[in-house]
């Protein structure tokens, strides 16, 4: 994903897990957060909920789930956690 975005001129910052991702969301207001669903330590759903609990613009950044788990009930879970949309893997 990082290489694909870099080829389009997008500057990316990555996190190793959901805890690091939620912490990074507190540090600045991002343009968008691409949230992997299956991560160690804290999964993407829990990380999205943590981000949505942040006050101010940090808690309102668009969050896109990035996952191969795209059944309707899974996408509903992501939306309920505050994610704005879902990008299915694999991404070309």
JSON list of C-alpha atoms in Angstrom, two decimals:
[
{"chain": "A", "resi": 1, "resn": "UNK", "atom": "CA", "xyz": [0.00, 0.00, 0.00]},
{"chain": "A", "resi": 2, "resn": "UNK", "atom": "CA", "xyz": [2.79, 2.38, 0.92]},
{"chain": "A", "resi": 3, "resn": "UNK", "atom": "CA", "xyz": [4.60, 1.79, -2.40]},
{"chain": "A", "resi": 4, "resn": "UNK", "atom": "CA", "xyz": [1.37, 2.22, -4.36]},
{"chain": "A", "resi": 5, "resn": "UNK", "atom": "CA", "xyz": [0.62, 5.54, -2.67]},
{"chain": "A", "resi": 6, "resn": "UNK", "atom": "CA", "xyz": [4.22, 6.76, -2.91]},
{"chain": "A", "resi": 7, "resn": "UNK", "atom": "CA", "xyz": [4.11, 6.15, -6.67]},
{"chain": "A", "resi": 8, "resn": "UNK", "atom": "CA", "xyz": [1.18, 8.58, -6.75]},
{"chain": "A", "resi": 9, "resn": "UNK", "atom": "CA", "xyz": [3.12, 11.20, -4.77]},
{"chain": "A", "resi": 10, "resn": "UNK", "atom": "CA", "xyz": [1.33, 10.56, -1.48]},
{"chain": "A", "resi": 11, "resn": "UNK", "atom": "CA", "xyz": [3.42, 10.90, 1.69]},
{"chain": "A", "resi": 12, "resn": "UNK", "atom": "CA", "xyz": [2.57, 8.10, 4.14]},
{"chain": "A", "resi": 13, "resn": "UNK", "atom": "CA", "xyz": [3.22, 7.39, 7.78]},
{"chain": "A", "resi": 14, "resn": "UNK", "atom": "CA", "xyz": [2.71, 3.82, 8.99]},
{"chain": "A", "resi": 15, "resn": "UNK", "atom": "CA", "xyz": [2.00, 2.20, 12.33]},
{"chain": "A", "resi": 16, "resn": "UNK", "atom": "CA", "xyz": [2.93, -1.34, 13.32]},
{"chain": "A", "resi": 17, "resn": "UNK", "atom": "CA", "xyz": [-0.31, -2.12, 15.15]},
{"chain": "A", "resi": 18, "resn": "UNK", "atom": "CA", "xyz": [-3.61, -0.64, 16.26]},
{"chain": "A", "resi": 19, "resn": "UNK", "atom": "CA", "xyz": [-2.20, 0.84, 19.45]},
{"chain": "A", "resi": 20, "resn": "UNK", "atom": "CA", "xyz": [0.48, 2.71, 17.50]},
{"chain": "A", "resi": 21, "resn": "UNK", "atom": "CA", "xyz": [-2.11, 3.79, 14.93]},
{"chain": "A", "resi": 22, "resn": "UNK", "atom": "CA", "xyz": [-4.47, 5.18, 17.56]},
{"chain": "A", "resi": 23, "resn": "UNK", "atom": "CA", "xyz": [-1.54, 6.98, 19.22]},
{"chain": "A", "resi": 24, "resn": "UNK", "atom": "CA", "xyz": [-0.47, 8.50, 15.88]},
{"chain": "A", "resi": 25, "resn": "UNK", "atom": "CA", "xyz": [-4.01, 9.77, 15.38]},
{"chain": "A", "resi": 26, "resn": "UNK", "atom": "CA", "xyz": [-3.61, 11.85, 18.56]},
{"chain": "A", "resi": 27, "resn": "UNK", "atom": "CA", "xyz": [-0.40, 13.49, 17.36]},
{"chain": "A", "resi": 28, "resn": "UNK", "atom": "CA", "xyz": [-1.81, 15.44, 14.41]},
{"chain": "A", "resi": 29, "resn": "UNK", "atom": "CA", "xyz": [-4.80, 15.77, 12.13]},
{"chain": "A", "resi": 30, "resn": "UNK", "atom": "CA", "xyz": [-4.32, 13.41, 9.18]},
{"chain": "A", "resi": 31, "resn": "UNK", "atom": "CA", "xyz": [-5.97, 13.73, 5.77]},
{"chain": "A", "resi": 32, "resn": "UNK", "atom": "CA", "xyz": [-7.15, 10.11, 5.90]},
{"chain": "A", "resi": 33, "resn": "UNK", "atom": "CA", "xyz": [-6.41, 6.95, 7.86]},
{"chain": "A", "resi": 34, "resn": "UNK", "atom": "CA", "xyz": [-6.17, 3.63, 6.03]},
{"chain": "A", "resi": 35, "resn": "UNK", "atom": "CA", "xyz": [-6.94, 1.10, 8.74]},
{"chain": "A", "resi": 36, "resn": "UNK", "atom": "CA", "xyz": [-5.97, -2.53, 8.39]},
{"chain": "A", "resi": 37, "resn": "UNK", "atom": "CA", "xyz": [-8.53, -4.65, 10.22]},
{"chain": "A", "resi": 38, "resn": "UNK", "atom": "CA", "xyz": [-6.33, -7.56, 11.31]},
{"chain": "A", "resi": 39, "resn": "UNK", "atom": "CA", "xyz": [-3.41, -6.16, 13.29]},
{"chain": "A", "resi": 40, "resn": "UNK", "atom": "CA", "xyz": [-1.53, -7.32, 16.37]},
{"chain": "A", "resi": 41, "resn": "UNK", "atom": "CA", "xyz": [-2.05, -5.82, 19.83]},
{"chain": "A", "resi": 42, "resn": "UNK", "atom": "CA", "xyz": [-5.26, -3.92, 18.86]},
{"chain": "A", "resi": 43, "resn": "UNK", "atom": "CA", "xyz": [-7.34, -4.69, 15.78]},
{"chain": "A", "resi": 44, "resn": "UNK", "atom": "CA", "xyz": [-8.56, -2.03, 13.37]},
{"chain": "A", "resi": 45, "resn": "UNK", "atom": "CA", "xyz": [-12.11, -1.95, 14.71]},
{"chain": "A", "resi": 46, "resn": "UNK", "atom": "CA", "xyz": [-10.91, -1.19, 18.25]},
{"chain": "A", "resi": 47, "resn": "UNK", "atom": "CA", "xyz": [-8.38, 1.33, 16.93]},
{"chain": "A", "resi": 48, "resn": "UNK", "atom": "CA", "xyz": [-11.10, 3.10, 14.93]},
{"chain": "A", "resi": 49, "resn": "UNK", "atom": "CA", "xyz": [-13.28, 3.32, 18.04]},
{"chain": "A", "resi": 50, "resn": "UNK", "atom": "CA", "xyz": [-10.34, 4.77, 19.98]},
{"chain": "A", "resi": 51, "resn": "UNK", "atom": "CA", "xyz": [-9.77, 7.38, 17.27]},
{"chain": "A", "resi": 52, "resn": "UNK", "atom": "CA", "xyz": [-13.46, 8.31, 17.15]},
{"chain": "A", "resi": 53, "resn": "UNK", "atom": "CA", "xyz": [-13.34, 8.88, 20.92]},
{"chain": "A", "resi": 54, "resn": "UNK", "atom": "CA", "xyz": [-10.68, 11.58, 20.47]},
{"chain": "A", "resi": 55, "resn": "UNK", "atom": "CA", "xyz": [-11.87, 15.17, 20.90]},
{"chain": "A", "resi": 56, "resn": "UNK", "atom": "CA", "xyz": [-11.63, 17.71, 18.13]},
{"chain": "A", "resi": 57, "resn": "UNK", "atom": "CA", "xyz": [-10.62, 17.22, 14.51]},
{"chain": "A", "resi": 58, "resn": "UNK", "atom": "CA", "xyz": [-8.31, 14.30, 15.39]},
{"chain": "A", "resi": 59, "resn": "UNK", "atom": "CA", "xyz": [-11.40, 12.21, 16.11]},
{"chain": "A", "resi": 60, "resn": "UNK", "atom": "CA", "xyz": [-13.14, 13.19, 12.86]},
{"chain": "A", "resi": 61, "resn": "UNK", "atom": "CA", "xyz": [-10.49, 12.16, 10.31]},
{"chain": "A", "resi": 62, "resn": "UNK", "atom": "CA", "xyz": [-11.91, 9.89, 7.58]},
{"chain": "A", "resi": 63, "resn": "UNK", "atom": "CA", "xyz": [-11.03, 6.25, 8.29]},
{"chain": "A", "resi": 64, "resn": "UNK", "atom": "CA", "xyz": [-11.09, 3.65, 5.51]},
{"chain": "A", "resi": 65, "resn": "UNK", "atom": "CA", "xyz": [-10.99, -0.03, 6.41]},
{"chain": "A", "resi": 66, "resn": "UNK", "atom": "CA", "xyz": [-8.46, -1.96, 4.31]},
{"chain": "A", "resi": 67, "resn": "UNK", "atom": "CA", "xyz": [-9.28, -5.66, 4.45]},
{"chain": "A", "resi": 68, "resn": "UNK", "atom": "CA", "xyz": [-10.16, -8.85, 2.63]},
{"chain": "A", "resi": 69, "resn": "UNK", "atom": "CA", "xyz": [-13.03, -9.27, 5.12]},
{"chain": "A", "resi": 70, "resn": "UNK", "atom": "CA", "xyz": [-15.79, -7.52, 3.21]},
{"chain": "A", "resi": 71, "resn": "UNK", "atom": "CA", "xyz": [-18.96, -9.49, 3.91]},
{"chain": "A", "resi": 72, "resn": "UNK", "atom": "CA", "xyz": [-21.96, -7.19, 4.49]},
{"chain": "A", "resi": 73, "resn": "UNK", "atom": "CA", "xyz": [-22.02, -7.89, 8.24]},
{"chain": "A", "resi": 74, "resn": "UNK", "atom": "CA", "xyz": [-18.28, -7.16, 8.49]},
{"chain": "A", "resi": 75, "resn": "UNK", "atom": "CA", "xyz": [-18.68, -3.87, 6.63]},
{"chain": "A", "resi": 76, "resn": "UNK", "atom": "CA", "xyz": [-21.56, -3.00, 8.97]},
{"chain": "A", "resi": 77, "resn": "UNK", "atom": "CA", "xyz": [-19.23, -3.61, 11.94]},
{"chain": "A", "resi": 78, "resn": "UNK", "atom": "CA", "xyz": [-16.64, -1.25, 10.46]},
{"chain": "A", "resi": 79, "resn": "UNK", "atom": "CA", "xyz": [-19.29, 1.43, 9.91]},
{"chain": "A", "resi": 80, "resn": "UNK", "atom": "CA", "xyz": [-20.56, 0.98, 13.48]},
{"chain": "A", "resi": 81, "resn": "UNK", "atom": "CA", "xyz": [-16.98, 1.53, 14.71]},
{"chain": "A", "resi": 82, "resn": "UNK", "atom": "CA", "xyz": [-16.91, 4.87, 12.88]},
{"chain": "A", "resi": 83, "resn": "UNK", "atom": "CA", "xyz": [-15.14, 3.93, 9.67]},
{"chain": "A", "resi": 84, "resn": "UNK", "atom": "CA", "xyz": [-16.26, 5.85, 6.61]},
{"chain": "A", "resi": 85, "resn": "UNK", "atom": "CA", "xyz": [-15.76, 3.21, 3.93]},
{"chain": "A", "resi": 86, "resn": "UNK", "atom": "CA", "xyz": [-14.02, -0.06, 3.10]},
{"chain": "A", "resi": 87, "resn": "UNK", "atom": "CA", "xyz": [-11.28, -0.79, 0.54]},
{"chain": "A", "resi": 88, "resn": "UNK", "atom": "CA", "xyz": [-11.18, -4.50, -0.30]},
{"chain": "A", "resi": 89, "resn": "UNK", "atom": "CA", "xyz": [-7.86, -6.34, -0.50]},
{"chain": "A", "resi": 90, "resn": "UNK", "atom": "CA", "xyz": [-6.01, -7.09, -2.63]},
{"chain": "A", "resi": 91, "resn": "UNK", "atom": "CA", "xyz": [-5.56, -3.54, -3.82]},
{"chain": "A", "resi": 92, "resn": "UNK", "atom": "CA", "xyz": [-4.13, -3.05, -7.29]}
]
